[in-house]
């Protein structure tokens, strides 16, 4: 079976409210998926729900054939979900290297290979999390997620709030991770153009539901869909 | 099965894992390098054996209090677990060591192991009560556990001597050679060596990936779990280890005093340990030792000046200190180390 992650009719929210009204999406082994949509449509909530950080209201989440719907966040991380939170969530009281070794699991991603991917982190390995720039924190958050050697990488708005030049650098690395290294990934992004070129497929959300799903190339060429769902012209 | 690395890459994975292991060791070695203030600290500590022979009784108390505070530092300073009932493990270790000496053998080293085991068992069993809830819950639960143990020891006077204390403890010489003397020379050397060994172990633990992950948990438990740190097992593990440390402190007390009263399980004991750690600062392992020294010396000096009202002055000093001087010793220590490292690197 080539389906690595399947989200089936997921309903979830925070507190009393329901934010996601039945989201379904699938990710195949080695595939990258862009999760798009305007501000506040439930992209981050979807990722948080996959990680088990929201109130579950219905539906199922299947990872590599296992139902992880009822599992704790840490059990999901061990099962193979590498989460890069929207606010990055680098541990401020730990150094760059400690942020990575605190979670590292054996696999092809080691300190060495991660430093090769992010040479800047090697330079700053002795610095504490709170001494890093926004871009460096984002790189560290990605490196920390990869250090788990996950089956699926979950990237939540990796370029948000970063200077354009850093965004370019980061997107180049993400391209390397998903294209050259073949890491399966879901990438949440508000600006479709940035990542349609480096993902295989795309899912567009609106008000907690899927309104478009298909090949990234198709969406990139479909001006009407882009305009209607994402406000891109 | 959730074997993550795919089988084709498993050979590469093995060497990669070995490489990671080597790097971790190298990082640890760097973190474990001794700074000059640290070396000086221990030189002075061991020099006190020869330079302050008249003070060995109070120094013994300080060393035991330091082990106890070191134990609290492991849970508070690294894992962020607040406790008002650490005396539970201390008292368990003290009584276990006492009963072991009376009913089994007066040999002290196995007695230490028994004390450590008793502290660890109590800590392990009660650690599960600490996994849910915030700081306030933890304060109340630890306070409650210690109160329950205190009352059990009080009621079980046939075993523990109750309010009269546990008497009739006779200790054999350490290693069959060094007898516990009245001036407390043997006792002090014994306690200091145990403190040093436990400190070395703690230093290894807090600089390992395990110890680093504790700091991540302290900073943000939910995020730590979501990025793959097994939060609850690690909290149970460090709480159990700290329990063993507190148990050893209790056993050291039993061995050097050869008498145990209910004070070993009392709230005052827990509060003392916490105060000591707050004076010395948390999260760098030396806080407990520096705090124990300061606390005991201040207590001693004030008690000599005004025997009746020393508690008043201690209380006042505490308030002043916590408001103005918290973390000072730690900062002085860190600045000193940084300055010396600078100078050394400048020379190289």
Coordinates of C-alpha atoms in Angstrom, one line a residue:
Chain A
X1 CA 0.0 0.0 0.0
X2 CA 1.4 3.3 -1.0
X3 CA -0.8 5.5 1.2
X4 CA 1.4 6.7 4.0
X5 CA -0.9 9.1 5.8
X6 CA -4.7 9.3 5.5
X7 CA -6.9 11.8 7.1
X8 CA -10.6 10.7 6.9
X9 CA -13.5 13.0 7.5
X10 CA -11.6 14.7 10.3
X11 CA -13.7 17.0 12.6
X12 CA -11.9 18.9 15.3
X13 CA -11.7 22.2 17.1
X14 CA -10.6 24.1 20.2
X15 CA -12.8 24.4 23.3
X16 CA -16.5 24.2 22.3
X17 CA -16.3 25.2 18.7
X18 CA -15.8 23.0 15.6
X19 CA -13.1 24.4 13.3
X20 CA -12.7 21.5 10.9
X21 CA -15.9 20.2 9.4
X22 CA -14.8 16.9 7.9
X23 CA -11.3 17.2 6.2
X24 CA -10.1 14.3 4.1
X25 CA -6.7 14.1 2.5
X26 CA -4.0 11.5 1.7
X27 CA -0.3 11.5 1.4
X28 CA 1.6 8.8 -0.5
X29 CA 5.1 7.6 0.3
X30 CA 7.7 10.1 -0.9
X31 CA 5.1 12.6 -1.9
X32 CA 4.8 16.3 -0.9
X33 CA 1.5 18.0 -0.3
X34 CA 0.8 21.7 -0.2
X35 CA -2.0 22.6 2.2
X36 CA -3.3 26.0 1.1
X37 CA -5.9 28.5 2.0
X38 CA -6.6 32.0 3.1
X39 CA -5.9 33.1 6.6
X40 CA -8.0 31.3 9.3
X41 CA -9.5 28.6 7.1
X42 CA -8.1 25.7 9.3
X43 CA -4.7 24.9 7.8
X44 CA -2.8 25.1 11.1
X45 CA -5.7 23.4 12.9
X46 CA -5.5 20.5 10.5
X47 CA -1.8 20.1 11.2
X48 CA -2.3 20.5 14.9
X49 CA -5.1 17.9 14.8
X50 CA -2.9 15.4 12.9
X51 CA -0.4 15.9 15.9
X52 CA -3.2 15.5 18.4
X53 CA -3.1 19.0 19.8
X54 CA -6.8 19.9 19.3
X55 CA -10.1 18.5 20.6
X56 CA -11.0 15.5 18.4
X57 CA -14.7 15.5 17.3
X58 CA -14.8 12.8 14.7
X59 CA -13.0 11.0 11.8
X60 CA -9.8 9.0 11.7
X61 CA -6.1 9.6 11.1
X62 CA -4.2 6.6 9.7
X63 CA -0.4 6.6 9.6
X64 CA 1.2 3.7 7.7
X65 CA -1.8 1.5 8.3
X66 CA -2.1 2.3 12.0
X67 CA -4.9 4.2 13.4
X68 CA -3.3 7.0 15.5
X69 CA -6.5 9.0 16.1
X70 CA -6.6 8.3 19.8
X71 CA -2.9 8.6 20.5
X72 CA -1.0 11.2 22.5
X73 CA 1.1 13.8 20.6
X74 CA 4.3 12.0 21.7
X75 CA 3.1 8.6 20.5
X76 CA 2.3 10.2 17.2
X77 CA 5.8 11.7 17.0
X78 CA 7.3 8.3 17.7
X79 CA 5.0 6.7 15.1
X80 CA 6.7 9.0 12.6
X81 CA 5.3 12.5 12.5
X82 CA 7.9 15.2 12.5
X83 CA 6.2 18.4 13.4
X84 CA 7.5 21.9 12.7
X85 CA 5.1 24.2 14.6
X86 CA 4.0 27.5 13.2
X87 CA 5.6 29.5 16.0
X88 CA 8.8 27.3 15.5
X89 CA 8.9 26.5 19.2
X90 CA 12.7 26.2 19.4
X91 CA 13.7 25.5 23.0
X92 CA 15.2 28.8 24.1
X93 CA 17.1 27.4 27.1
X94 CA 18.9 24.8 24.9
X95 CA 21.7 25.3 22.4
X96 CA 21.2 24.6 18.7
X97 CA 22.9 21.2 19.1
X98 CA 21.0 20.4 22.3
X99 CA 17.7 21.2 20.5
X100 CA 18.6 18.5 18.1
X101 CA 20.1 15.8 20.4
X102 CA 17.3 16.1 22.8
X103 CA 14.9 14.5 20.3
X104 CA 17.3 12.6 17.9
X105 CA 16.4 9.1 16.9
X106 CA 18.8 6.8 14.9
X107 CA 18.3 7.1 11.1
X108 CA 19.8 8.8 8.1
X109 CA 19.3 12.2 9.6
X110 CA 22.1 12.7 12.1
X111 CA 23.7 15.9 13.4
X112 CA 26.2 15.6 10.6
X113 CA 23.7 15.3 7.8
X114 CA 21.5 18.0 9.3
X115 CA 24.5 20.4 9.6
X116 CA 25.2 19.6 5.9
X117 CA 21.7 20.6 5.1
X118 CA 21.9 23.8 7.2
X119 CA 25.5 24.9 7.4
X120 CA 24.4 28.0 9.3
X121 CA 23.3 25.8 12.2
X122 CA 26.7 24.2 12.4
X123 CA 28.2 27.7 12.8
X124 CA 25.7 28.5 15.6
X125 CA 25.6 25.1 17.3
X126 CA 26.7 26.5 20.6
X127 CA 24.2 29.4 20.6
X128 CA 21.1 29.2 22.7
X129 CA 17.7 29.1 21.1
X130 CA 16.9 32.7 22.2
X131 CA 20.1 34.0 20.4
X132 CA 18.9 32.9 17.0
X133 CA 17.3 35.0 14.2
X134 CA 13.9 34.1 13.0
X135 CA 15.3 32.3 10.0
X136 CA 17.8 30.3 12.1
X137 CA 15.0 29.3 14.5
X138 CA 13.0 28.1 11.5
X139 CA 16.0 26.1 10.2
X140 CA 16.5 24.6 13.7
X141 CA 12.8 23.7 14.0
X142 CA 13.0 21.8 10.7
X143 CA 16.3 20.2 11.7
X144 CA 14.8 19.1 15.0
X145 CA 11.8 17.6 13.2
X146 CA 14.1 15.7 10.8
X147 CA 16.3 14.5 13.7
X148 CA 13.4 12.3 14.7
X149 CA 13.8 10.6 11.3
X150 CA 10.1 10.9 10.7
X151 CA 8.0 9.2 8.1
X152 CA 6.1 12.4 7.4
X153 CA 7.3 15.9 7.9
X154 CA 4.6 18.5 8.9
X155 CA 5.7 22.0 8.1
X156 CA 3.5 24.8 9.3
X157 CA 4.0 28.1 7.4
X158 CA 7.8 27.7 7.3
X159 CA 8.4 31.0 5.6
X160 CA 6.1 33.2 7.6
X161 CA 7.5 36.5 8.9
X162 CA 11.0 36.0 7.3
X163 CA 13.0 38.3 5.2
X164 CA 12.7 37.5 1.4
X165 CA 16.3 36.4 1.1
X166 CA 15.9 34.0 4.0
X167 CA 12.7 32.7 2.5
X168 CA 14.6 31.9 -0.8
X169 CA 17.2 30.0 1.2
X170 CA 14.7 28.1 3.2
X171 CA 12.6 27.2 0.2
X172 CA 15.7 25.9 -1.5
X173 CA 16.4 23.6 1.4
X174 CA 12.8 22.5 1.6
X175 CA 12.9 21.6 -2.1
X176 CA 16.0 19.6 -1.4
X177 CA 14.3 17.8 1.5
X178 CA 11.1 16.9 -0.5
X179 CA 12.5 16.5 -4.0
X180 CA 16.1 15.2 -3.7
X181 CA 15.8 13.4 -0.4
X182 CA 12.3 12.2 -1.0
X183 CA 10.9 13.0 2.4
X184 CA 7.1 12.8 2.6
X185 CA 5.8 16.1 3.7
X186 CA 2.7 18.3 4.2
X187 CA 3.5 22.0 3.9
X188 CA 1.0 24.6 5.1
X189 CA 1.4 27.8 3.3
X190 CA -0.7 30.9 2.8
X191 CA 1.1 32.1 -0.4
X192 CA 0.4 29.3 -2.9
X193 CA 2.9 30.5 -5.5
X194 CA 5.8 29.9 -3.1
X195 CA 5.4 26.2 -2.8
X196 CA 3.2 24.9 -5.8
X197 CA 6.5 24.6 -7.7
X198 CA 8.1 22.2 -5.2
X199 CA 5.1 20.1 -4.1
X200 CA 3.5 17.2 -6.0
X201 CA -0.1 17.8 -5.0
X202 CA -2.2 20.5 -3.3
X203 CA -5.2 20.7 -1.1
X204 CA -7.1 24.0 -0.7
X205 CA -9.1 24.6 2.4
X206 CA -11.9 27.1 3.0
X207 CA -13.8 27.5 6.2
X208 CA -12.7 24.2 7.6
X209 CA -13.5 22.1 4.5
X210 CA -11.6 21.0 1.4
X211 CA -12.6 23.0 -1.7
X212 CA -10.0 21.9 -4.2
X213 CA -7.6 19.0 -4.4
X214 CA -5.3 17.8 -7.2
X215 CA -1.9 18.2 -8.8
X216 CA 0.1 21.2 -7.8
X217 CA 0.9 21.9 -11.5
X218 CA -2.7 21.9 -12.4
X219 CA -3.6 24.4 -9.6
X220 CA -0.6 26.6 -10.6
X221 CA -2.0 26.7 -14.2
X222 CA -5.6 27.2 -13.1
X223 CA -6.0 31.0 -12.7
X224 CA -9.7 30.7 -12.0
X225 CA -9.3 28.3 -9.1
X226 CA -6.4 30.3 -7.7
X227 CA -8.4 33.5 -7.8
X228 CA -11.6 32.0 -6.4
X229 CA -10.1 30.0 -3.5
X230 CA -6.9 31.8 -2.7
X231 CA -7.4 35.3 -3.9
X232 CA -4.3 35.0 -6.1
X233 CA -4.4 36.8 -9.4
Chain B
X1 CA 5.9 -2.6 13.8
X2 CA 7.0 1.0 13.2
X3 CA 10.6 0.5 12.3
X4 CA 11.3 3.9 10.8
X5 CA 14.5 3.6 8.9
X6 CA 13.8 1.6 5.7
X7 CA 15.7 -1.7 5.5
X8 CA 17.7 -0.8 2.3
X9 CA 19.3 2.1 4.2
X10 CA 19.9 0.1 7.4
X11 CA 23.7 -0.4 6.8
X12 CA 24.1 3.3 6.2
X13 CA 21.8 4.0 9.2
X14 CA 24.1 1.9 11.4
X15 CA 27.2 3.9 10.6
X16 CA 25.1 7.1 10.8
X17 CA 23.9 6.1 14.3
X18 CA 27.4 5.4 15.3
X19 CA 28.5 8.8 14.1
X20 CA 25.6 10.4 16.0
X21 CA 26.7 8.5 19.1
X22 CA 30.3 9.7 18.7
X23 CA 29.1 13.3 18.3
X24 CA 26.9 13.1 21.3
X25 CA 29.9 11.8 23.3
X26 CA 32.0 14.6 22.0
X27 CA 29.4 17.2 22.8
X28 CA 29.1 15.8 26.3
X29 CA 32.8 15.8 26.8
X30 CA 32.8 19.5 25.9
X31 CA 30.0 20.2 28.3
X32 CA 31.7 18.1 31.0
X33 CA 35.0 19.9 30.9
X34 CA 35.8 21.3 34.3
X35 CA 36.0 25.0 34.7
X36 CA 38.4 26.6 37.2
X37 CA 35.8 27.7 39.7
X38 CA 34.5 24.1 39.8
X39 CA 38.0 22.7 40.5
X40 CA 38.6 25.3 43.2
X41 CA 35.3 24.6 44.8
X42 CA 36.1 20.9 45.2
X43 CA 39.7 21.6 46.3
X44 CA 38.4 23.9 49.1
X45 CA 35.7 21.3 50.0
X46 CA 38.3 18.6 50.4
X47 CA 40.8 20.9 52.0
X48 CA 38.3 21.5 54.8
X49 CA 38.9 18.0 56.0
X50 CA 42.4 19.1 57.1
X51 CA 41.9 22.8 57.6
X52 CA 38.7 22.8 59.7
X53 CA 38.9 19.7 61.9
X54 CA 37.0 21.4 64.7
X55 CA 34.0 22.1 62.4
X56 CA 33.4 18.6 61.1
X57 CA 30.1 18.1 62.9
X58 CA 28.5 21.1 61.3
X59 CA 30.2 20.4 58.0
X60 CA 28.7 16.9 58.1
X61 CA 25.2 18.5 58.4
X62 CA 26.1 20.8 55.5
X63 CA 27.2 18.0 53.3
X64 CA 24.0 16.0 54.0
X65 CA 21.8 19.0 53.4
X66 CA 23.7 19.5 50.2
X67 CA 23.0 16.0 49.0
X68 CA 19.3 16.6 49.8
X69 CA 19.3 20.0 48.0
X70 CA 21.1 18.4 45.0
X71 CA 18.3 15.9 44.8
X72 CA 15.7 18.7 44.7
X73 CA 17.8 20.5 42.1
X74 CA 17.5 17.5 39.8
X75 CA 13.7 17.7 39.8
X76 CA 13.2 21.5 40.1
X77 CA 16.2 22.9 38.4
X78 CA 16.2 20.5 35.4
X79 CA 12.7 19.0 35.1
X80 CA 10.8 21.9 36.6
X81 CA 8.9 19.8 39.1
X82 CA 8.1 21.8 42.2
X83 CA 7.9 19.9 45.5
X84 CA 7.0 20.7 49.1
X85 CA 7.4 17.2 50.2
X86 CA 10.9 16.0 49.4
X87 CA 11.3 14.9 53.0
X88 CA 9.2 11.9 52.1
X89 CA 12.1 10.3 50.3
X90 CA 14.7 11.7 52.7
X91 CA 12.8 10.2 55.7
X92 CA 12.1 6.9 53.9
X93 CA 15.9 6.6 53.2
X94 CA 16.7 7.5 56.8
X95 CA 14.3 5.0 58.4
X96 CA 15.2 2.3 55.9
X97 CA 18.9 2.7 56.7
X98 CA 18.1 2.8 60.4
X99 CA 16.0 -0.4 60.4
X100 CA 18.5 -2.1 58.1
X101 CA 21.3 -1.2 60.6
X102 CA 19.2 -2.5 63.6
X103 CA 17.8 -5.7 62.0
X104 CA 20.2 -6.7 59.4
X105 CA 23.7 -5.3 59.6
X106 CA 25.4 -2.1 60.7
X107 CA 27.6 -2.1 57.6
X108 CA 27.2 1.4 56.2
X109 CA 27.8 1.1 52.5
X110 CA 25.0 -1.5 51.9
X111 CA 23.0 0.7 54.2
X112 CA 23.4 3.6 51.7
X113 CA 22.1 1.3 49.0
X114 CA 19.1 0.4 51.1
X115 CA 18.4 4.1 51.8
X116 CA 18.7 4.9 48.1
X117 CA 16.3 2.1 47.2
X118 CA 13.8 3.2 49.8
X119 CA 13.9 6.8 48.5
X120 CA 13.6 5.6 44.9
X121 CA 10.7 3.3 45.6
X122 CA 8.7 6.0 47.3
X123 CA 9.5 8.5 44.5
X124 CA 8.7 6.0 41.7
X125 CA 5.4 5.1 43.3
X126 CA 4.3 8.7 43.8
X127 CA 5.7 10.1 40.6
X128 CA 2.6 9.1 38.7
X129 CA 0.6 11.5 40.8
X130 CA 2.7 14.3 39.5
X131 CA 2.3 13.7 35.8
X132 CA -1.0 15.6 35.5
X133 CA -1.7 19.0 36.7
X134 CA 0.3 22.2 37.2
X135 CA 2.7 23.5 39.8
X136 CA -0.1 24.0 42.4
X137 CA -1.2 20.4 42.0
X138 CA 2.3 19.2 42.4
X139 CA 3.0 21.3 45.5
X140 CA -0.2 19.9 47.1
X141 CA 0.4 16.3 46.1
X142 CA 4.1 16.3 47.3
X143 CA 3.0 18.0 50.6
X144 CA 0.3 15.4 51.0
X145 CA 2.5 12.4 50.4
X146 CA 5.1 13.6 52.9
X147 CA 2.3 14.3 55.5
X148 CA 0.9 10.7 55.0
X149 CA 4.4 9.2 55.4
X150 CA 5.0 11.3 58.5
X151 CA 1.7 10.1 60.1
X152 CA 2.5 6.4 59.2
X153 CA 5.9 6.7 60.9
X154 CA 4.2 8.3 63.8
X155 CA 1.6 5.6 64.2
X156 CA 3.9 2.7 63.5
X157 CA 5.9 3.3 66.7
X158 CA 6.6 -0.4 67.2
X159 CA 8.7 -0.2 64.1
X160 CA 9.8 3.4 63.9
X161 CA 9.8 4.4 67.6
X162 CA 7.1 7.0 66.7
X163 CA 7.6 10.3 68.4
X164 CA 10.4 8.9 70.6
X165 CA 12.5 8.4 67.5
X166 CA 14.3 5.3 66.3
X167 CA 17.0 4.3 68.7
X168 CA 19.6 1.6 69.1
X169 CA 21.4 2.1 65.8
X170 CA 25.0 1.0 65.9
X171 CA 27.1 1.4 62.8
X172 CA 30.0 -0.8 61.9
X173 CA 33.2 0.9 60.6
X174 CA 33.2 1.9 57.0
X175 CA 34.9 -0.8 54.9
X176 CA 35.6 -2.5 58.2
X177 CA 38.3 0.1 59.0
X178 CA 37.1 3.6 59.6
X179 CA 35.0 3.9 62.8
X180 CA 32.5 6.7 63.3
X181 CA 34.1 8.9 65.9
X182 CA 32.5 11.4 68.3
X183 CA 34.2 14.4 66.7
X184 CA 32.7 13.4 63.4
X185 CA 35.9 13.2 61.4
X186 CA 35.1 9.9 59.7
X187 CA 31.5 11.0 59.3
X188 CA 32.4 14.1 57.4
X189 CA 34.9 12.5 55.1
X190 CA 32.3 9.8 54.4
X191 CA 29.5 12.3 53.6
X192 CA 31.8 14.5 51.5
X193 CA 32.9 11.6 49.4
X194 CA 29.3 10.4 48.9
X195 CA 28.3 14.0 48.0
X196 CA 31.1 14.2 45.5
X197 CA 30.3 10.9 43.8
X198 CA 26.6 11.8 43.6
X199 CA 27.5 15.2 42.2
X200 CA 29.7 13.5 39.5
X201 CA 26.8 11.2 38.5
X202 CA 24.3 14.1 38.5
X203 CA 26.7 16.1 36.2
X204 CA 26.8 13.2 33.8
X205 CA 23.1 12.8 33.8
X206 CA 22.2 16.5 33.3
X207 CA 24.6 16.8 30.4
X208 CA 23.4 13.6 28.6
X209 CA 20.7 13.8 25.9
X210 CA 18.3 12.6 28.7
X211 CA 19.2 15.6 30.9
X212 CA 18.9 18.0 28.0
X213 CA 15.5 16.7 27.1
X214 CA 14.5 17.4 30.7
X215 CA 15.3 21.0 30.2
X216 CA 13.1 21.0 27.1
X217 CA 10.3 19.5 29.1
X218 CA 10.8 22.2 31.8
X219 CA 10.5 24.9 29.1
X220 CA 7.3 23.6 27.5
X221 CA 6.0 20.0 28.2
X222 CA 3.3 20.0 25.5
X223 CA 5.7 21.1 22.8
X224 CA 8.4 18.7 24.0
X225 CA 6.0 15.8 23.7
X226 CA 4.8 16.9 20.3
X227 CA 8.4 17.0 18.9
X228 CA 9.0 13.5 20.2
X229 CA 10.3 13.7 23.7
X230 CA 8.7 11.0 25.9
X231 CA 7.7 13.4 28.6
X232 CA 6.1 11.2 31.2
X233 CA 8.7 8.4 31.3
X234 CA 11.4 11.0 31.6
X235 CA 9.7 12.7 34.5
X236 CA 9.2 9.4 36.3
X237 CA 12.8 8.5 35.7
X238 CA 14.3 11.8 37.0
X239 CA 11.9 11.9 40.0
X240 CA 12.9 8.3 40.9
X241 CA 16.6 9.2 40.6
X242 CA 16.1 12.2 42.8
X243 CA 14.3 10.0 45.2
X244 CA 17.3 7.8 45.4
X245 CA 19.5 10.8 46.1
X246 CA 17.2 12.0 48.9
X247 CA 17.2 8.5 50.3
X248 CA 21.0 8.5 50.4
X249 CA 20.9 11.9 52.2
X250 CA 18.6 10.3 54.7
X251 CA 20.8 7.3 55.1
X252 CA 23.9 9.5 55.6
X253 CA 22.0 11.3 58.4
X254 CA 21.1 8.0 60.0
X255 CA 24.7 6.8 59.8
X256 CA 26.3 9.9 61.2
X257 CA 23.6 10.6 63.9
X258 CA 22.7 7.0 64.7
X259 CA 19.3 8.3 65.7
X260 CA 16.2 9.2 63.7
X261 CA 13.3 11.4 64.8
X262 CA 10.1 12.2 63.0
X263 CA 11.8 15.5 61.9
X264 CA 13.3 13.5 59.0
X265 CA 9.8 13.3 57.5
X266 CA 8.5 16.7 58.7
X267 CA 7.4 19.6 56.5
X268 CA 10.3 21.7 58.0
X269 CA 12.8 19.3 56.3
X270 CA 11.2 19.8 52.9
X271 CA 11.1 23.5 53.3
X272 CA 14.7 23.6 54.4
X273 CA 15.8 21.8 51.3
X274 CA 13.9 24.1 49.1
X275 CA 15.2 27.3 50.9
X276 CA 18.7 26.1 50.6
X277 CA 18.3 25.5 46.8
X278 CA 16.7 28.9 46.3
X279 CA 19.5 30.6 48.2
X280 CA 22.1 28.8 46.0
X281 CA 20.2 28.9 42.7
X282 CA 18.7 26.1 40.6
X283 CA 19.8 24.4 37.5
X284 CA 23.6 24.4 37.8
X285 CA 24.1 21.7 40.5
X286 CA 26.2 23.8 42.8
X287 CA 23.2 25.7 44.1
X288 CA 22.4 23.1 46.7
X289 CA 26.0 23.0 48.0
X290 CA 26.5 26.7 48.1
X291 CA 23.1 27.2 49.6
X292 CA 23.6 24.6 52.3
X293 CA 26.8 26.2 53.3
X294 CA 25.3 29.7 53.5
X295 CA 22.2 28.5 55.2
X296 CA 23.9 26.5 57.9
X297 CA 26.6 29.1 58.6
X298 CA 24.0 32.0 58.8
X299 CA 21.9 29.8 61.1
X300 CA 24.9 29.0 63.3
X301 CA 26.1 32.6 63.5
X302 CA 22.6 34.0 64.3
X303 CA 21.9 31.2 66.8
X304 CA 25.1 32.1 68.6
X305 CA 24.2 35.8 68.8
X306 CA 20.5 35.4 69.7
X307 CA 19.7 31.8 70.6
X308 CA 16.0 32.6 71.2
X309 CA 15.1 34.6 68.2
X310 CA 17.3 33.1 65.5
X311 CA 14.2 31.9 63.5
X312 CA 13.0 35.6 63.3
X313 CA 16.3 36.6 61.7
X314 CA 16.5 33.7 59.4
X315 CA 13.0 34.5 58.2
X316 CA 13.8 38.1 57.7
X317 CA 17.0 37.3 55.8
X318 CA 15.1 34.9 53.6
X319 CA 12.6 37.5 52.5
X320 CA 15.4 40.0 51.8
X321 CA 17.5 37.4 50.0
X322 CA 14.7 36.2 47.8
X323 CA 13.7 39.7 46.9
X324 CA 17.2 40.9 46.1
X325 CA 19.8 38.2 45.9
X326 CA 18.2 35.3 44.1
X327 CA 20.4 33.6 41.6
X328 CA 23.3 35.8 42.6
X329 CA 25.6 32.9 43.5
X330 CA 24.8 31.2 40.2
X331 CA 25.5 34.4 38.3
X332 CA 28.8 35.0 40.1
X333 CA 29.8 31.4 39.4
X334 CA 28.9 31.8 35.7
X335 CA 30.6 35.1 35.3
X336 CA 33.8 33.9 37.0
X337 CA 33.9 30.8 34.8
X338 CA 33.3 32.8 31.6
X339 CA 36.0 35.4 32.5
X340 CA 38.5 32.7 33.2
X341 CA 37.7 30.8 30.0
X342 CA 38.1 34.1 28.1
X343 CA 41.5 34.7 29.5
X344 CA 42.6 31.1 28.9
X345 CA 41.4 31.2 25.3
X346 CA 43.0 34.6 24.9
X347 CA 46.3 33.1 25.9
X348 CA 46.1 30.1 23.5

